[in-house]
Short mmCIF file of C-alpha atoms in Angstrom, two decimals:
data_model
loop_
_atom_site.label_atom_id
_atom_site.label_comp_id
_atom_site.label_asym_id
_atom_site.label_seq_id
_atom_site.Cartn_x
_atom_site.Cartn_y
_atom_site.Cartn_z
CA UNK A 1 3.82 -1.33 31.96
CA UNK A 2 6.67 -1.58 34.86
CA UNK A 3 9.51 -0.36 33.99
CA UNK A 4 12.24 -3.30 33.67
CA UNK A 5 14.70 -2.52 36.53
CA UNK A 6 17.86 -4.25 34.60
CA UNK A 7 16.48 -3.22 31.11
CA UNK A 8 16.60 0.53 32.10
CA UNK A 9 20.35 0.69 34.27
CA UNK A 10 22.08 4.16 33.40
CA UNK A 11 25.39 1.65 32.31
CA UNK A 12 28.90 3.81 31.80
CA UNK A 13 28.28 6.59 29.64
CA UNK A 14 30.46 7.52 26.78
CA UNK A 15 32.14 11.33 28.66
CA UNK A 16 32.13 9.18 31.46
CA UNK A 17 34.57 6.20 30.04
CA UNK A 18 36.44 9.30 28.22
CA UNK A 19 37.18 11.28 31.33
CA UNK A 20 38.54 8.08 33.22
CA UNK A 21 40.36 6.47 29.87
CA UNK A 22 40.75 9.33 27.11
CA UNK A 23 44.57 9.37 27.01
CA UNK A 24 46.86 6.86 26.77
CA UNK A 25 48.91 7.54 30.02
CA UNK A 26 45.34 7.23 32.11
CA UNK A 27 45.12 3.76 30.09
CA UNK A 28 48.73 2.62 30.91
CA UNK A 29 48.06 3.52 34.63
CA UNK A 30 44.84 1.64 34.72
CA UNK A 31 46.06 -1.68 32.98
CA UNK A 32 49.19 -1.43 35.78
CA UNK A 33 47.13 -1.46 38.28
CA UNK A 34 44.72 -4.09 37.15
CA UNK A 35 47.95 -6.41 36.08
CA UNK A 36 49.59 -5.59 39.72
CA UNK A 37 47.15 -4.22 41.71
CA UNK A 38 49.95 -3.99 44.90
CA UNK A 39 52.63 -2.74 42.81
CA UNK A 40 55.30 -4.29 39.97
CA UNK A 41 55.80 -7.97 40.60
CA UNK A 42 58.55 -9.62 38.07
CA UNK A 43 57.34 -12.39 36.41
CA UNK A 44 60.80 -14.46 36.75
CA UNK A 45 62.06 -13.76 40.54
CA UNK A 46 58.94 -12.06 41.99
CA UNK A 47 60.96 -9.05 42.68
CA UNK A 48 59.73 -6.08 43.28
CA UNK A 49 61.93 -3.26 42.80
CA UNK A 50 62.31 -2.08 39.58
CA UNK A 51 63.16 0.56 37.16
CA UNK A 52 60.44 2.04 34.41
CA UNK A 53 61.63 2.53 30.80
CA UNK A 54 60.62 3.00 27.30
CA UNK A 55 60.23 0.40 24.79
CA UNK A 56 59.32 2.83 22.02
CA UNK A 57 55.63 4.23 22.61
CA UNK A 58 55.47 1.20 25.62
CA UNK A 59 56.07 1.00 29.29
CA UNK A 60 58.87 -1.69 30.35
CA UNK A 61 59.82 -2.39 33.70
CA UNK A 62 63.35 -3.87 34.73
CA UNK A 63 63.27 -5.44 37.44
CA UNK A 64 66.40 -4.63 39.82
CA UNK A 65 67.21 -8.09 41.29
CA UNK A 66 67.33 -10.22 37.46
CA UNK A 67 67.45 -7.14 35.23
CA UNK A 68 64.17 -9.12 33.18
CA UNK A 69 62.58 -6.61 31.15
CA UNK A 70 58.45 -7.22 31.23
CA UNK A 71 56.30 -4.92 28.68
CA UNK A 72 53.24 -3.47 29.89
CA UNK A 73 51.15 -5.64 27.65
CA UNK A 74 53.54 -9.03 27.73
CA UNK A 75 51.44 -11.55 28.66
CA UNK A 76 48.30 -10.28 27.85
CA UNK A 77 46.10 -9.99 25.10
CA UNK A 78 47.19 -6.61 23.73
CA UNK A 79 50.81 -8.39 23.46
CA UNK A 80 52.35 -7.44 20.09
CA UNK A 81 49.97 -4.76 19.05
CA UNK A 82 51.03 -1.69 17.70
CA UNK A 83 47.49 -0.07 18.09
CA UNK A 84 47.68 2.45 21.22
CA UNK A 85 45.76 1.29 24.47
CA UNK A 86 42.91 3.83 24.18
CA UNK A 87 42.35 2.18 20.50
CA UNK A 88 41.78 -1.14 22.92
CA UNK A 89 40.10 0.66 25.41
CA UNK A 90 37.21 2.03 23.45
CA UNK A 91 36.75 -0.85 21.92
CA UNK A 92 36.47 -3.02 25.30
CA UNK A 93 33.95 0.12 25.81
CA UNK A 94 31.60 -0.02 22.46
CA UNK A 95 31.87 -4.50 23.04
CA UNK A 96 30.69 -4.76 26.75
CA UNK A 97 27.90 -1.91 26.38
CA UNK A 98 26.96 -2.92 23.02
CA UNK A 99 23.54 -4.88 24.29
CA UNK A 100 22.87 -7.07 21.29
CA UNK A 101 27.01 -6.79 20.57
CA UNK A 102 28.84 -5.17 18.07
CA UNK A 103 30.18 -6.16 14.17
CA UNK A 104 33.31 -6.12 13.56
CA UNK A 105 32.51 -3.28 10.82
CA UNK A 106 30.90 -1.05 12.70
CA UNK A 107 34.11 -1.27 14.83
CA UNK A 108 35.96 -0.32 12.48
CA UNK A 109 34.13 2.50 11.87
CA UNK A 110 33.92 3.51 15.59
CA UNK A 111 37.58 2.85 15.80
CA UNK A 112 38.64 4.33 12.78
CA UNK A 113 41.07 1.26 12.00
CA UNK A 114 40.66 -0.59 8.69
CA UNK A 115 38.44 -4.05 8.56
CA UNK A 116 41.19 -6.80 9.35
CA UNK A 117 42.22 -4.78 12.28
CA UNK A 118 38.65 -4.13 13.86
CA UNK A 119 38.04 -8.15 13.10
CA UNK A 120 41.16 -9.34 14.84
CA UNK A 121 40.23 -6.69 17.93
CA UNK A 122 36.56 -8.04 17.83
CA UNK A 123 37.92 -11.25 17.89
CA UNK A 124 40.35 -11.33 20.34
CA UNK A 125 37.91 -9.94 22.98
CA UNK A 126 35.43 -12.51 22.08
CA UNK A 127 37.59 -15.09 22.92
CA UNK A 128 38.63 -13.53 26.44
CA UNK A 129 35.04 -13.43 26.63
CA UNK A 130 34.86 -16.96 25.64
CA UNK A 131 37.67 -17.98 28.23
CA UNK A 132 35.70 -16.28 31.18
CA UNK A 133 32.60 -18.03 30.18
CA UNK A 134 34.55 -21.66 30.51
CA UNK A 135 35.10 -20.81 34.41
CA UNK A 136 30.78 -20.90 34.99
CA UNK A 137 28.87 -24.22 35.28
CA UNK A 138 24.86 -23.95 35.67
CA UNK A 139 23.31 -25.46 38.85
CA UNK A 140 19.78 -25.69 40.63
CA UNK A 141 17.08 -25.51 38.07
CA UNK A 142 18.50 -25.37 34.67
CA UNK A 143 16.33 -25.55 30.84
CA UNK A 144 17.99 -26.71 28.19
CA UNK A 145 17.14 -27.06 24.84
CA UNK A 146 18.33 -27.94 21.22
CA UNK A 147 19.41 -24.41 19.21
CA UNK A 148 20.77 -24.13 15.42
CA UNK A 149 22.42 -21.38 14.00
CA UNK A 150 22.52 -21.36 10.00
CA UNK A 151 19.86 -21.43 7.48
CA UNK A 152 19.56 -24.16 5.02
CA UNK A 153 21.31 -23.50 1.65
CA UNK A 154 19.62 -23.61 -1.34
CA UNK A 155 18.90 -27.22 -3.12
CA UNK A 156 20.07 -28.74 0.45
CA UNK A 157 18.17 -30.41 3.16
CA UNK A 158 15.70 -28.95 5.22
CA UNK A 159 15.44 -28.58 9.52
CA UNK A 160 17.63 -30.59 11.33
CA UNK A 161 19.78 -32.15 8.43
CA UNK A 162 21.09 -29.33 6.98
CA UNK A 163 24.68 -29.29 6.28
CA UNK A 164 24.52 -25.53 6.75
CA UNK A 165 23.49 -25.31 9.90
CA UNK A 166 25.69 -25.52 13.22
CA UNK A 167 23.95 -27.42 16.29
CA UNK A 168 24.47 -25.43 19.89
CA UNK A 169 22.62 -26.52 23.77
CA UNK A 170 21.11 -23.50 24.83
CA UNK A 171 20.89 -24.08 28.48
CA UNK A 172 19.50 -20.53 31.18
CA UNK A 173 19.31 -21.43 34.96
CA UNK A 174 16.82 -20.03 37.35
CA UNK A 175 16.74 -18.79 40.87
CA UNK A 176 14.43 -20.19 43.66
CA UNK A 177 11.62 -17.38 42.15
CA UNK A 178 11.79 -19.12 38.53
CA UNK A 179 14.29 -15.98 36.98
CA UNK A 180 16.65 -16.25 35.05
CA UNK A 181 20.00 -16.35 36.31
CA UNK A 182 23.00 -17.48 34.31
CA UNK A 183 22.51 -18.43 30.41
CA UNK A 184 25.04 -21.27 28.85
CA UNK A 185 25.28 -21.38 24.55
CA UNK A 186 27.27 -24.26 23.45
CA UNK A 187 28.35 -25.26 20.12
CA UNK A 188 27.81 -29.41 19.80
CA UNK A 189 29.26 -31.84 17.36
CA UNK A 190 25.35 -33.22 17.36
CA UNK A 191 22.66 -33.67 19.01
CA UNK A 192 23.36 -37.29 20.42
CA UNK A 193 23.62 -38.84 24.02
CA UNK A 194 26.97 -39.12 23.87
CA UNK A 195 27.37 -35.34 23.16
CA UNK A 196 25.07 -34.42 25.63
CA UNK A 197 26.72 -36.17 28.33
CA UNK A 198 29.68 -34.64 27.61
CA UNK A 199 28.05 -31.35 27.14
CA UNK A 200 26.48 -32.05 31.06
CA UNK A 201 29.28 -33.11 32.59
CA UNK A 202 31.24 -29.78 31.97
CA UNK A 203 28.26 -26.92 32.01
CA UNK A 204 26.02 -28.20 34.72
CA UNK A 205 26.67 -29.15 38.36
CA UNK A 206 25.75 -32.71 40.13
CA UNK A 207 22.28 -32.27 41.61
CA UNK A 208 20.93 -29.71 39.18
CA UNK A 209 17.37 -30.83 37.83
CA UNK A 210 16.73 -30.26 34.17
CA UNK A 211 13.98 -29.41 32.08
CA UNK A 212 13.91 -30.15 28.71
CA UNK A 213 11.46 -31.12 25.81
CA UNK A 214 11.19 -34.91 24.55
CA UNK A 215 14.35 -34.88 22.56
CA UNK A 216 15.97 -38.32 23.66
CA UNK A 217 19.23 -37.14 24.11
CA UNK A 218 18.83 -34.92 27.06
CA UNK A 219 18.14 -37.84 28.95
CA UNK A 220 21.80 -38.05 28.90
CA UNK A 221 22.28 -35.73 31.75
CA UNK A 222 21.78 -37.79 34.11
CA UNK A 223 25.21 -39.00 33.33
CA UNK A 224 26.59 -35.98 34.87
CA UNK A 225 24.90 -36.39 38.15
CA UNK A 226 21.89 -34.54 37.21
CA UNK A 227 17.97 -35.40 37.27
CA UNK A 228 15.61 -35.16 34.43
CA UNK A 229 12.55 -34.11 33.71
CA UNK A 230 11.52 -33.96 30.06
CA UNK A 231 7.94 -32.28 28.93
CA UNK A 232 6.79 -33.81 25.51
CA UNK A 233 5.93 -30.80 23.18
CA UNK A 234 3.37 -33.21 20.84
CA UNK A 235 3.41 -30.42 18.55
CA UNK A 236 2.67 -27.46 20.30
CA UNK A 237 4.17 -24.45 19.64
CA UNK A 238 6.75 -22.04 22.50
CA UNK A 239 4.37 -19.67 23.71
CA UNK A 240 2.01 -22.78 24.65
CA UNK A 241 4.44 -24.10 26.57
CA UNK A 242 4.85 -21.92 29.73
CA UNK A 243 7.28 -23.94 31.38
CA UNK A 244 10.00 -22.93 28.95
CA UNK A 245 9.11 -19.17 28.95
CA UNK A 246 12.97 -18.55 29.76
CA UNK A 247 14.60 -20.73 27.78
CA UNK A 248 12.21 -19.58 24.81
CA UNK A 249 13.18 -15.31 25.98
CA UNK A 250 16.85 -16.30 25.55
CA UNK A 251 16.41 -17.94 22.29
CA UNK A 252 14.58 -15.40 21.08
CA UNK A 253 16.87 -12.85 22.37
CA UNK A 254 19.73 -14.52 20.59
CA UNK A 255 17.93 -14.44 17.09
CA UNK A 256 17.37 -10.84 17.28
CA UNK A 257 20.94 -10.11 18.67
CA UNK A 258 22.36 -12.04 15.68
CA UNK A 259 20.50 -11.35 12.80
CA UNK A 260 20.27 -7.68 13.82
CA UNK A 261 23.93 -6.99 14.31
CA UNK A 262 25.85 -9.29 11.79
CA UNK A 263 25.21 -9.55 8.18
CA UNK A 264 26.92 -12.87 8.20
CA UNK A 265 29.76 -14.60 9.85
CA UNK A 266 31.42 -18.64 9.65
CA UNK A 267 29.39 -20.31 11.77
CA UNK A 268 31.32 -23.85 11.41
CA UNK A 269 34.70 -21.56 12.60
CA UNK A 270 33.65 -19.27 14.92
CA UNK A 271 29.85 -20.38 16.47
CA UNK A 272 31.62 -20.75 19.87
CA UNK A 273 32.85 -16.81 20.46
CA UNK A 274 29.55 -15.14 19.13
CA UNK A 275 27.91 -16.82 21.54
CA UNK A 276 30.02 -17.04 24.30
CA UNK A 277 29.94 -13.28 23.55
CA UNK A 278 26.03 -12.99 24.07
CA UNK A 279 26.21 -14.90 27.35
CA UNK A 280 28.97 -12.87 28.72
CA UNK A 281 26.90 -9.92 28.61
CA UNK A 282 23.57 -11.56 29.83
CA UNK A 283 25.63 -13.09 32.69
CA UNK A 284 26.82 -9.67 33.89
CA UNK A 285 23.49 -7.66 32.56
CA UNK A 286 22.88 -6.86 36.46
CA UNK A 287 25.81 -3.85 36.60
CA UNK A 288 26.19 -2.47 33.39
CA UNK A 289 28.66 0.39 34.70
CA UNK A 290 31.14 -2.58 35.85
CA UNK A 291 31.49 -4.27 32.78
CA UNK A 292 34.16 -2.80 30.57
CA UNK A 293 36.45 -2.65 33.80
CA UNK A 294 35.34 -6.27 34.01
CA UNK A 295 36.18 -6.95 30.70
CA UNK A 296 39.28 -5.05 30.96
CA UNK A 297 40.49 -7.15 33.93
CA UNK A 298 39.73 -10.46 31.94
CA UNK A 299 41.80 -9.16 28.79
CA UNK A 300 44.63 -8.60 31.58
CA UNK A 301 44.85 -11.57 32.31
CA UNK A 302 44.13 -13.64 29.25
CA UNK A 303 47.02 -15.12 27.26
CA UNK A 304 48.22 -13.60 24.07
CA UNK A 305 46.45 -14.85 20.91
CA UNK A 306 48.52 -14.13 17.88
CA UNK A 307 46.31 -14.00 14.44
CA UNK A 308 47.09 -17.69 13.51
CA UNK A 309 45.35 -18.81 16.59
CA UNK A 310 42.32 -17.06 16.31
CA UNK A 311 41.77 -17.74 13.05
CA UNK A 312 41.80 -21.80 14.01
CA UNK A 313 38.41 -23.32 14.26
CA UNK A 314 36.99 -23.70 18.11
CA UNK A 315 34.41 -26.44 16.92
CA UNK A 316 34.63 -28.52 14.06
CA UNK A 317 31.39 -29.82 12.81
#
């Protein structure tokens, strides 16, 4: 069998991300320079002279023209902790080279921080992952079909009416040579035309043409300035269906991520960041070495998210 080009990349090896981000001073000088790349710029009067000093363990600069004092990690999503930086910057490390990602408890024992601490972490990178994902809209050729995550409860209905179960559009779009390119996972209040449309208008660019099975609703994409073309399944089953071999792979690839990796989790509260997660790293899967400094850069530049906010619901059902 060939071996899978993307499948077997080297990545960013553990003495490698050690050597570069081991101690905290190598971490302070690498969020600097990510935060202001061409030197301190103040976030009040754009001054740049300034003076460094200690906030306790942290890095403060003072800017000389307004005498502001800006923390190293105002602004961004490390604001408030009182975890040190290499604690954040192994975990961006274990989250972007995790391939089928990483529970929050076996952060906590790679971090060596207790559970509520490794779940807020977890978290709070999901949701910067989440936030990146928001900036991407599919275009071109673009699958889509209907996903579920949840498992009927016990006594309750069946399928598509379960209470337990939270609806998402799985959507993967493909280059001129039918691959897949980008890969879009979004939690739905239903599966209705009115959902859809919404759904289209904000994930998929005017002009794209999409595939999907008979489900009615889809048809709704056209709404969004896209063309349709539906394939009735009449009962047949995925792998007799060759037109929807990626949509099917990514699908597939999902299950195995989640049920391998998380004994359980809210769907209801959090379906949005778990799989925002997943796409975030199939997105970037073509340069595994880049992603932590990727992910690092997004964190940089994400707002703060104090507990209270990240434990409010992204989707209610």
């Amino acid at each position: 069998m060939k071996m899978n080009r993307i499948q077997f990349q080297p990545g960013l090896s553990m003495p490698e991300f050690l050597k570069d981000y081991g101690a905290e001073a190598q971490c302070e000088q690498a969020l600097e320079r990510v935060r202001w790349p061409e030197g301190f710029c103040c976030p009040r009067c754009e001054g740049a002279g300034h003076s460094v000093l200690r906030d306790g363990t942290r890095k403060v600069f003072q800017c000389t023209r307004c005498r502001r004092q800006t923390s190293l990690i105002a602004g961004t999503v490390f604001q408030g902790t009182k975890l040190p930086l290499t604690t954040w910057f192994l975990a961006i490390y274990l989250i972007s080279q995790a391939k089928t990602g990483l529970s929050a408890l076996a952060l906590r024992r790679h971090l060596g921080v207790s559970y509520p601490t490794a779940w807020l972490i977890h978290h709070k990178l999901m949701q910067v992952m989440a936030d990146r994902e928001d900036r991407y809209v599919l275009d071109g050729k673009v699958q889509v079909d209907d996903g579920y995550l949840g498992g009927e409860r016990t006594g309750g209905k069946v399928g598509r009416g379960s209470e337990n179960k939270v609806p998402f559009v799985a959507a993967v779009s493909l280059t001129e040579e039918d691959h897949p390119l980008r890969v879009c996972l979004t939690p739905v209040a239903g599966f209705t035309s009115e959902a859809i449309s919404a759904w289209a208008k904000d994930h998929i660019a005017p002009g794209s043409v999409v595939f999907s099975d008979g489900l009615a609703c889809f048809g709704a994409v056209t709404e969004a300035g896209c063309s349709h073309q539906p394939t009735v399944m009449a009962g047949r089953k995925p792998k007799d269906v060759p037109e929807f071999k990626w949509i099917n792979t990514v699908l597939g690839n999902l299950k195995t991520s989640l049920s391998g990796c998380y004994h359980a989790f809210d769907f209801q509260k959090y379906a949005r960041r778990y799989l925002a997660a997943f796409c975030y790293r199939f997105n970037r899967r073509f340069d595994l070495r880049t992603l932590p400094q990727r992910l690092l850069v997004a964190a940089a530049f994400a707002r703060p998210r104090p507990l209270r906010s990240i434990r409010i619901a992204d989707v209610h059902c």
